[in-house]
PDB file of C-alpha atoms in Angstrom:
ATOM      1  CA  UNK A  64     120.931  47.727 253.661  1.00 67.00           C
ATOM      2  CA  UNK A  65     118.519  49.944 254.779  1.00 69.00           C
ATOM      3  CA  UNK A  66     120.262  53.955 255.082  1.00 90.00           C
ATOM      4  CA  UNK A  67     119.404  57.533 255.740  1.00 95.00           C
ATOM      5  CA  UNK A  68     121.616  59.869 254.631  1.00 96.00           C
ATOM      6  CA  UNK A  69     120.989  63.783 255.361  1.00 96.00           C
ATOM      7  CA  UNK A  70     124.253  64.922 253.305  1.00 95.00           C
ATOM      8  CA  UNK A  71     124.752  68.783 255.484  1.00 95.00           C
ATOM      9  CA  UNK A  72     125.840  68.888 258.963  1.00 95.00           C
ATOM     10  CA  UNK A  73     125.139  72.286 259.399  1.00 97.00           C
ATOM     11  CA  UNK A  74     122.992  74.650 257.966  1.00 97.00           C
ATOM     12  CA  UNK A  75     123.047  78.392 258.035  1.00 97.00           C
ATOM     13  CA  UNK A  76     120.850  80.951 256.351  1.00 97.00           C
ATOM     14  CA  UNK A  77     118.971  84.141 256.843  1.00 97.00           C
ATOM     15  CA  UNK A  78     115.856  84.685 258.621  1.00 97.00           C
ATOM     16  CA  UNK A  79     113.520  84.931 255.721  1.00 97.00           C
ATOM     17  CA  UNK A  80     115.368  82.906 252.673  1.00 97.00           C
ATOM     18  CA  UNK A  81     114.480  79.914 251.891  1.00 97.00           C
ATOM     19  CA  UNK A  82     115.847  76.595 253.719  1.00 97.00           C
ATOM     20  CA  UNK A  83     115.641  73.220 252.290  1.00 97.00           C
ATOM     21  CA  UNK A  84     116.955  70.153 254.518  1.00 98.00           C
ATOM     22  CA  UNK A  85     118.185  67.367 251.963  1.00 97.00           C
ATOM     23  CA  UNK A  86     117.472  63.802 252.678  1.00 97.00           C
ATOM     24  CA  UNK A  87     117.955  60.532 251.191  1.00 97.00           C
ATOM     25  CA  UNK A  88     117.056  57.238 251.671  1.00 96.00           C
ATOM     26  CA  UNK A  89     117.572  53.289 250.975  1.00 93.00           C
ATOM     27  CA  UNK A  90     115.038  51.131 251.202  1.00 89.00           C
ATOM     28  CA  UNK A  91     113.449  47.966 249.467  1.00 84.00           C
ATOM     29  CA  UNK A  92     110.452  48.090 250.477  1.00 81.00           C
ATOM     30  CA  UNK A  93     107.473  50.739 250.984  1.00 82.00           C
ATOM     31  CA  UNK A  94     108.805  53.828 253.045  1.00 86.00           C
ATOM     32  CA  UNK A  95     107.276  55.765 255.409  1.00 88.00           C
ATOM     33  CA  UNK A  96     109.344  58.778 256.028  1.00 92.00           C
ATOM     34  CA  UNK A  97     109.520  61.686 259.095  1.00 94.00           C
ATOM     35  CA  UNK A  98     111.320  64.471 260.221  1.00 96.00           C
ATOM     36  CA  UNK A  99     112.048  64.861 264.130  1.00 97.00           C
ATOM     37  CA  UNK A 100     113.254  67.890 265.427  1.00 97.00           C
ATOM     38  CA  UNK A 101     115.132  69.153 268.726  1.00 97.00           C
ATOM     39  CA  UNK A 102     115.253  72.658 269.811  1.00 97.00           C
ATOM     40  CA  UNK A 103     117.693  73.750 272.307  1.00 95.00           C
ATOM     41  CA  UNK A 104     117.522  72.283 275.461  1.00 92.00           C
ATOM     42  CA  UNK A 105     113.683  70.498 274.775  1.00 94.00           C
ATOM     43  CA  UNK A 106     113.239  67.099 273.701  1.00 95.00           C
ATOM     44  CA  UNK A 107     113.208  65.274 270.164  1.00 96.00           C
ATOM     45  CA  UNK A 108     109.684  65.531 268.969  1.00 95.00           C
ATOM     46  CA  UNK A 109     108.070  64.388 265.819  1.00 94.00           C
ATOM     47  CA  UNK A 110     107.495  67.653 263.299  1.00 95.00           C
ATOM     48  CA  UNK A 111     106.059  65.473 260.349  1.00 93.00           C
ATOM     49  CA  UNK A 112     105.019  62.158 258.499  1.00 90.00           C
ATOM     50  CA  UNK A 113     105.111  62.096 254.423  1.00 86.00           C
ATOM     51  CA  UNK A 114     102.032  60.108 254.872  1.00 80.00           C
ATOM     52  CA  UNK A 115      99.466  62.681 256.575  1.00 79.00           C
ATOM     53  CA  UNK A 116     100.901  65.434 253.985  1.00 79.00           C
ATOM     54  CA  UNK A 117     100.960  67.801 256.594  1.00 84.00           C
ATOM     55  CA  UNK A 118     102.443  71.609 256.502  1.00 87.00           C
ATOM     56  CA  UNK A 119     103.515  72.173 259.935  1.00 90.00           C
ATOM     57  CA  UNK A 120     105.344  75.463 261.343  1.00 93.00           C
ATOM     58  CA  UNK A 121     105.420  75.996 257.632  1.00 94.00           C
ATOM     59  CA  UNK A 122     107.525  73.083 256.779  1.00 96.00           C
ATOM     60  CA  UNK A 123     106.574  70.469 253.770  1.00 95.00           C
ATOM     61  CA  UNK A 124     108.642  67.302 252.688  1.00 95.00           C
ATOM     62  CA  UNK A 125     106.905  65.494 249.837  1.00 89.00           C
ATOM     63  CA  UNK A 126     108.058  61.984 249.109  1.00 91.00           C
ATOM     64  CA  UNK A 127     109.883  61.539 246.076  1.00 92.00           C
ATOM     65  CA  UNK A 128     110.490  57.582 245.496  1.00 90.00           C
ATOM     66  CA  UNK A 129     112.446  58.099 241.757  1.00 92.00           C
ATOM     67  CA  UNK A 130     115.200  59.857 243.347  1.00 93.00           C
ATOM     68  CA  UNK A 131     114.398  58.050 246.881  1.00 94.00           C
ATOM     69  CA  UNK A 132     114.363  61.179 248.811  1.00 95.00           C
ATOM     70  CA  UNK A 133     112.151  63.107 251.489  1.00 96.00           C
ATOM     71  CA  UNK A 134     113.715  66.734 251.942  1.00 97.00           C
ATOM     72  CA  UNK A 135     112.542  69.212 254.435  1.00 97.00           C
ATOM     73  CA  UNK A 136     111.448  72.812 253.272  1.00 96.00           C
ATOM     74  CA  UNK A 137     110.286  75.837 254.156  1.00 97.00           C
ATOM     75  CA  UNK A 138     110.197  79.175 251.958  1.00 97.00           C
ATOM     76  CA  UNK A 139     110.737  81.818 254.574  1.00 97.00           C
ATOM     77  CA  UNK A 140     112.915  80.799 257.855  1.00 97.00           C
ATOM     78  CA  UNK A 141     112.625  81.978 261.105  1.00 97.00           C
ATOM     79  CA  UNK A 142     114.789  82.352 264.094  1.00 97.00           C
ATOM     80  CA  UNK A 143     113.042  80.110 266.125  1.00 97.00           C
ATOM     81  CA  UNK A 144     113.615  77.147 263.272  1.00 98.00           C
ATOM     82  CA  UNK A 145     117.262  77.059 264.787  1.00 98.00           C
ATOM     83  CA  UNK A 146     117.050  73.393 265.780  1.00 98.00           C
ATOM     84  CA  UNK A 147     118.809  69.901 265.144  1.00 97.00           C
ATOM     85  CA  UNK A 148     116.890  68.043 262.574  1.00 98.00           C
ATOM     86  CA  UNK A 149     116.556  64.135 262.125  1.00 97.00           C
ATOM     87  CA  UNK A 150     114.900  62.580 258.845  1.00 97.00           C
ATOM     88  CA  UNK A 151     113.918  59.074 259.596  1.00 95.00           C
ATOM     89  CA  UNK A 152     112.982  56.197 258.251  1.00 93.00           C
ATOM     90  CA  UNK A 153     110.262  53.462 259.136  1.00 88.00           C
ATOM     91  CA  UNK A 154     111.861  49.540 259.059  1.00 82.00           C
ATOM     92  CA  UNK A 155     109.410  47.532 260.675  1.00 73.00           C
ATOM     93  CA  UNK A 156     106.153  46.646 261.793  1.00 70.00           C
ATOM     94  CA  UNK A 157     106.903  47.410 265.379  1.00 73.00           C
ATOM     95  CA  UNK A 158     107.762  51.176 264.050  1.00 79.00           C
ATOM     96  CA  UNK A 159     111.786  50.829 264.488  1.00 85.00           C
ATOM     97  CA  UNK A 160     113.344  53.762 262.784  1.00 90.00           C
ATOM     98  CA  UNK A 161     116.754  54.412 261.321  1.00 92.00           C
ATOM     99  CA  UNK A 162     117.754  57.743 261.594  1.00 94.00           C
ATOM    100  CA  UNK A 163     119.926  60.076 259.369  1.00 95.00           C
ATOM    101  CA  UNK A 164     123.192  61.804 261.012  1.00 95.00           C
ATOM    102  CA  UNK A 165     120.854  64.832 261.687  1.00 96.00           C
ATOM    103  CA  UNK A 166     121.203  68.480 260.021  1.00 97.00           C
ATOM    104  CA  UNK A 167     121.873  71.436 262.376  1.00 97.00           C
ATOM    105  CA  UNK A 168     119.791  74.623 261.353  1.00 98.00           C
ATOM    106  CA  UNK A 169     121.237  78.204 262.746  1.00 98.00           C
ATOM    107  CA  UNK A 170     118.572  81.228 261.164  1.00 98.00           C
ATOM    108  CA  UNK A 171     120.785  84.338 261.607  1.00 96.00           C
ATOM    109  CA  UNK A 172     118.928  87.525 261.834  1.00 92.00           C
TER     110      UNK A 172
ATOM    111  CA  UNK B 134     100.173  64.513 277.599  1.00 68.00           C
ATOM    112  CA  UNK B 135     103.063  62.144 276.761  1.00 65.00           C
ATOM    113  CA  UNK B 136     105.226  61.469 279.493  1.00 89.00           C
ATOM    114  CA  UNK B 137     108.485  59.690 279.191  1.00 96.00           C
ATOM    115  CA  UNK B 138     110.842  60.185 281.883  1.00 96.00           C
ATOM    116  CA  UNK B 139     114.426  59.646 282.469  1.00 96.00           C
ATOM    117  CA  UNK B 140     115.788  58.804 286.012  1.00 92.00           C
ATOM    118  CA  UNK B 141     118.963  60.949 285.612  1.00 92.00           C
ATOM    119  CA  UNK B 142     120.154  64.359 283.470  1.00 94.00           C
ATOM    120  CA  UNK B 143     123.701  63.891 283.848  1.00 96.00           C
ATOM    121  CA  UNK B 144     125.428  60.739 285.439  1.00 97.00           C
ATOM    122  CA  UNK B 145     129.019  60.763 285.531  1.00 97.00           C
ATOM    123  CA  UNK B 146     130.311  56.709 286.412  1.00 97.00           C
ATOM    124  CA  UNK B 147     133.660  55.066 286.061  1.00 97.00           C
ATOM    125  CA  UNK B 148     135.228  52.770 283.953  1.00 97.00           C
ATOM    126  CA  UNK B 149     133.821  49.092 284.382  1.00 97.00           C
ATOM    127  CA  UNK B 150     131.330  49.981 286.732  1.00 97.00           C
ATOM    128  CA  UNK B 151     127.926  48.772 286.244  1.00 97.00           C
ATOM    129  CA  UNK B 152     125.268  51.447 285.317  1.00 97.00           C
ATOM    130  CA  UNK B 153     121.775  51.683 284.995  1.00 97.00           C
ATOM    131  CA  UNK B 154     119.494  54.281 283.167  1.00 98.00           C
ATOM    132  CA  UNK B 155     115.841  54.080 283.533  1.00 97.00           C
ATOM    133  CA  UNK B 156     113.320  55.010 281.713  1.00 97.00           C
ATOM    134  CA  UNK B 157     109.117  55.516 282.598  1.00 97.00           C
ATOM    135  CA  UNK B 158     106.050  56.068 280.124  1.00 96.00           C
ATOM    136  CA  UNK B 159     102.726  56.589 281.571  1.00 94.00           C
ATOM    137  CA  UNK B 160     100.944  56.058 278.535  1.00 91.00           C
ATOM    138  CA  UNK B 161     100.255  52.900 278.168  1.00 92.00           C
ATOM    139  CA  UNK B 162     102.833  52.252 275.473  1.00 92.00           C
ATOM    140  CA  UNK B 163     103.714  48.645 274.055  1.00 92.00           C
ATOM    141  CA  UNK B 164     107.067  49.568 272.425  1.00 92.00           C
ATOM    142  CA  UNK B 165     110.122  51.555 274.288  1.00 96.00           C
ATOM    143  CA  UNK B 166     113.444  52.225 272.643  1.00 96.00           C
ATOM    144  CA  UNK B 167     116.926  53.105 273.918  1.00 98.00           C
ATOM    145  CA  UNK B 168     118.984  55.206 271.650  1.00 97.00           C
ATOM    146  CA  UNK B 169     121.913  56.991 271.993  1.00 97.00           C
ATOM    147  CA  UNK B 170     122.584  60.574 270.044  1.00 96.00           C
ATOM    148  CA  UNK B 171     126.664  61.461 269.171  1.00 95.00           C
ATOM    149  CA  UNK B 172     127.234  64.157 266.900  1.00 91.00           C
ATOM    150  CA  UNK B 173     128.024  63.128 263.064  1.00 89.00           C
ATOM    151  CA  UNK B 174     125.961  59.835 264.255  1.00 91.00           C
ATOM    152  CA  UNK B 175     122.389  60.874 264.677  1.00 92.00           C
ATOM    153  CA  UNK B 176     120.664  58.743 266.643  1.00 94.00           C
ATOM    154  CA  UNK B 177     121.207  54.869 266.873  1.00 95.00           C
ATOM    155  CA  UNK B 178     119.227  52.289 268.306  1.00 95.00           C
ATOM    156  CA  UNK B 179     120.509  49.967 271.110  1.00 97.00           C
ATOM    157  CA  UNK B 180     117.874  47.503 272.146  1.00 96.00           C
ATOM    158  CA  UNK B 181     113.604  48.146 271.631  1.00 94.00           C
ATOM    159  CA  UNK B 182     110.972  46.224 273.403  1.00 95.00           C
ATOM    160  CA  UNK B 183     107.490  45.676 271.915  1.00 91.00           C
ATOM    161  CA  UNK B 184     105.644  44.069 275.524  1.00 91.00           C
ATOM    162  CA  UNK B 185     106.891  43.474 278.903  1.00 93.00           C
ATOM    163  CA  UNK B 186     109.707  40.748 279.088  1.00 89.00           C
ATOM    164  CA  UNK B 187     110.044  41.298 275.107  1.00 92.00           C
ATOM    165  CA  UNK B 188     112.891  43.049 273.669  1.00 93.00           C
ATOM    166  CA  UNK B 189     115.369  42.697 270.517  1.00 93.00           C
ATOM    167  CA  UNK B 190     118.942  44.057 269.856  1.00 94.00           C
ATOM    168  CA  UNK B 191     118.675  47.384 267.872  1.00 93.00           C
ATOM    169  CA  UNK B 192     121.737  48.395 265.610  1.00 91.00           C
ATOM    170  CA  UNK B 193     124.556  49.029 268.451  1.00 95.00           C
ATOM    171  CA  UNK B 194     123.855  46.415 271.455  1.00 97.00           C
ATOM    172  CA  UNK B 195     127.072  45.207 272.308  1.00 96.00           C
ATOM    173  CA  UNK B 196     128.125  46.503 276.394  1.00 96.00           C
ATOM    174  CA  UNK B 197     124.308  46.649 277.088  1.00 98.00           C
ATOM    175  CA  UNK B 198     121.403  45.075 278.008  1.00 97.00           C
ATOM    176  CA  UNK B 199     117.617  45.951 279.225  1.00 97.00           C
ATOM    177  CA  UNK B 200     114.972  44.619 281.260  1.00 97.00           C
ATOM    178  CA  UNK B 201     111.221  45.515 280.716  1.00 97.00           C
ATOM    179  CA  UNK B 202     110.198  43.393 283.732  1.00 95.00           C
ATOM    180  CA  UNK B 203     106.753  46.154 283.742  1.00 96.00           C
ATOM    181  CA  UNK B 204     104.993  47.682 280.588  1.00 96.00           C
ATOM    182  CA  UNK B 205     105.737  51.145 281.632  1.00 96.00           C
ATOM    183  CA  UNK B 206     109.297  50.903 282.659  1.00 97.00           C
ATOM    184  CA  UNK B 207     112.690  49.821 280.318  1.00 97.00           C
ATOM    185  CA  UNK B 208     115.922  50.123 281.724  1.00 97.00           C
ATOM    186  CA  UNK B 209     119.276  50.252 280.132  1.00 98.00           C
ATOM    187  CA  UNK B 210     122.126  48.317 281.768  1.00 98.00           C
ATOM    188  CA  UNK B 211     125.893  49.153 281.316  1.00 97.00           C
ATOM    189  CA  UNK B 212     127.752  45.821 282.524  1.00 94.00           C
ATOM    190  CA  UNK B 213     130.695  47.208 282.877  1.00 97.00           C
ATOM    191  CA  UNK B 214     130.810  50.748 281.475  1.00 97.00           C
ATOM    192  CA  UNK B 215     133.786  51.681 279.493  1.00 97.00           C
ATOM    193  CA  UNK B 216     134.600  55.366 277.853  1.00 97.00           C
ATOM    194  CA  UNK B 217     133.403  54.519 274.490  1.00 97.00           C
ATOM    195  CA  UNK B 218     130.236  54.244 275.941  1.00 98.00           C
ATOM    196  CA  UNK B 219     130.168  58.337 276.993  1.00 98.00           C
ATOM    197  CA  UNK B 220     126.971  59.685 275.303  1.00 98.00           C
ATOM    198  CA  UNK B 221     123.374  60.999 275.584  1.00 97.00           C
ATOM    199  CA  UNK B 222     121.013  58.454 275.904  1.00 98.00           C
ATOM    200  CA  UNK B 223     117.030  59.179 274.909  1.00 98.00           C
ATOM    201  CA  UNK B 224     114.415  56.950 275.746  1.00 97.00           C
ATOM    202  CA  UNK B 225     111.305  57.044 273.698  1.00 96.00           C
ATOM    203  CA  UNK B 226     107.934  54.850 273.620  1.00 95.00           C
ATOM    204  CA  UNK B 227     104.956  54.550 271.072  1.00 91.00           C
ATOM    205  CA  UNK B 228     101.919  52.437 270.556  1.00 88.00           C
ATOM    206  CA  UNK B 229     101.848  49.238 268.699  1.00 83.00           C
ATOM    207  CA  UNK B 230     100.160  50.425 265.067  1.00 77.00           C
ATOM    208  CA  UNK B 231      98.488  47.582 263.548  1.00 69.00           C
ATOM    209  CA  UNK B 232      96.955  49.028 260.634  1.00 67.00           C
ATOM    210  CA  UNK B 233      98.304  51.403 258.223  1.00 65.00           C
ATOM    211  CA  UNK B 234      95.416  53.946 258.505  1.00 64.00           C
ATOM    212  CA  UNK B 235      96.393  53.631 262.240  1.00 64.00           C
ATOM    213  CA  UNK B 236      99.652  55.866 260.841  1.00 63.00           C
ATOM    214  CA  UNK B 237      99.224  58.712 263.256  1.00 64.00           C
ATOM    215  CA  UNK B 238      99.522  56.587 266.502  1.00 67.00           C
ATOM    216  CA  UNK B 239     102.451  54.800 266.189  1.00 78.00           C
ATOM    217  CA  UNK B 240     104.725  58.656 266.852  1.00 86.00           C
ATOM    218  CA  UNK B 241     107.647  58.057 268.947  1.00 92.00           C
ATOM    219  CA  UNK B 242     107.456  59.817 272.049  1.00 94.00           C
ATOM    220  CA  UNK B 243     110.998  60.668 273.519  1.00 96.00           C
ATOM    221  CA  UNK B 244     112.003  61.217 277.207  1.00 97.00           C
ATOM    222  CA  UNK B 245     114.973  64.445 278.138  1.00 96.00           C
ATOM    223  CA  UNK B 246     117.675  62.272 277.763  1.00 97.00           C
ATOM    224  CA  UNK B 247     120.667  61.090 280.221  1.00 97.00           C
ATOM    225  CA  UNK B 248     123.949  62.972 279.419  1.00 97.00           C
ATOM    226  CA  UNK B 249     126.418  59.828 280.486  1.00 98.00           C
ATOM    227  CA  UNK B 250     130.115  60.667 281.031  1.00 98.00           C
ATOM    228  CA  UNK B 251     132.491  57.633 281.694  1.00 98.00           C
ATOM    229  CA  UNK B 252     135.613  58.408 283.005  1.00 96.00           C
TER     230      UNK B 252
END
């Protein structure tokens, strides 16, 4: 069965250490992987795809099919990267996804 | 811009009455979704439609239903709501990709939500 684990709940560091969001995934076939993210009281938006390799707001996830994971990271966090963050995973051909549990990120100052 | 809107923020029904949430895209989208969103749970999928009158069950469909009777509009029905059924509930939409180098236009595009309480 296809599954999306993100293995922390919440999430707390300092503004400018590092934060890494873990995520794993099952899957038979060829993934496609993304991370959506909700700030506080805005909507769920897409923040990136592993397939356009994309930095955005200073977050990377690179792909890693041996260990069949996609985790988020970002070397220095910032306050305003408090959010609720969802990896994701493609299923089908009509773009379904199956999300993770989500990973709640609270950058103290 | 995307716009996906949600007829309600907060709707607060009682037990076994019937309940609709509705959802609007004005971008032309082929596919909708309806999720809901409980803590510890992420984000599961109910029912998705890929064209008007189209739709198939998602991972959690049992107590609903949906009607895409027009391409920009996909309601969620409650039959008979019950308080297991108390959640947020996001709409989203999305083009049809048909190609793989098409990757970028297939992005889910999700509405405020509806904050359902069943008491």
């Amino acid at each position: 069965a296809q599954r999306v684990t993100q293995p922390e709940k919440l999430l707390s560091v300092f503004k400018g250490a590092p934060v890494e969001l873990k995520c794993n995934y099952s899957y038979s076939g060829s993934p496609e992987l993304f991370w959506y993210v909700q700030y506080s009281r805005q909507r769920l938006q897409l923040l990136l795809r592993h397939i356009s390799r994309e930095s955005i707001k200073g977050f990377t996830a690179d792909l890693n099919k041996g260990e069949t994971s996609f985790h988020l990271k970002k070397p220095f966090a910032q306050e305003e990267d408090s959010a609720m963050y969802y990896c994701a995973l493609r299923l089908t051909s009509w773009g379904k996804l199956q999300f993770g549990a989500g990973t709640q990120v609270v950058v103290t100052p | 811009d995307v716009k996906v809107t949600q007829s309600s923020r907060y709707l607060v029904k009682r037990t076994g009455e019937k309940v609709f949430l509705e959802c609007v895209q004005d971008m032309d989208h082929e596919n909708m979704f309806w999720y809901r969103q409980d803590p510890g749970l992420g984000l599961r999928l109910i029912y998705f439609s890929y064209d008007v009158k189209m739709k198939e069950k998602g991972d959690i469909p049992e107590g609903y239903s949906v009607s895409r009777e027009k391409k920009e509009r996909f309601s969620l029905i409650l039959e008979s709501a019950s308080t297991n059924q108390t959640s947020m509930y996001l709409c989203a939409s999305s083009f049809r990709r048909v190609t793989l180098a098409e990757y970028s236009t297939d992005t889910q595009y999700f509405g405020p939500g509806t904050r359902l309480t069943v008491l």
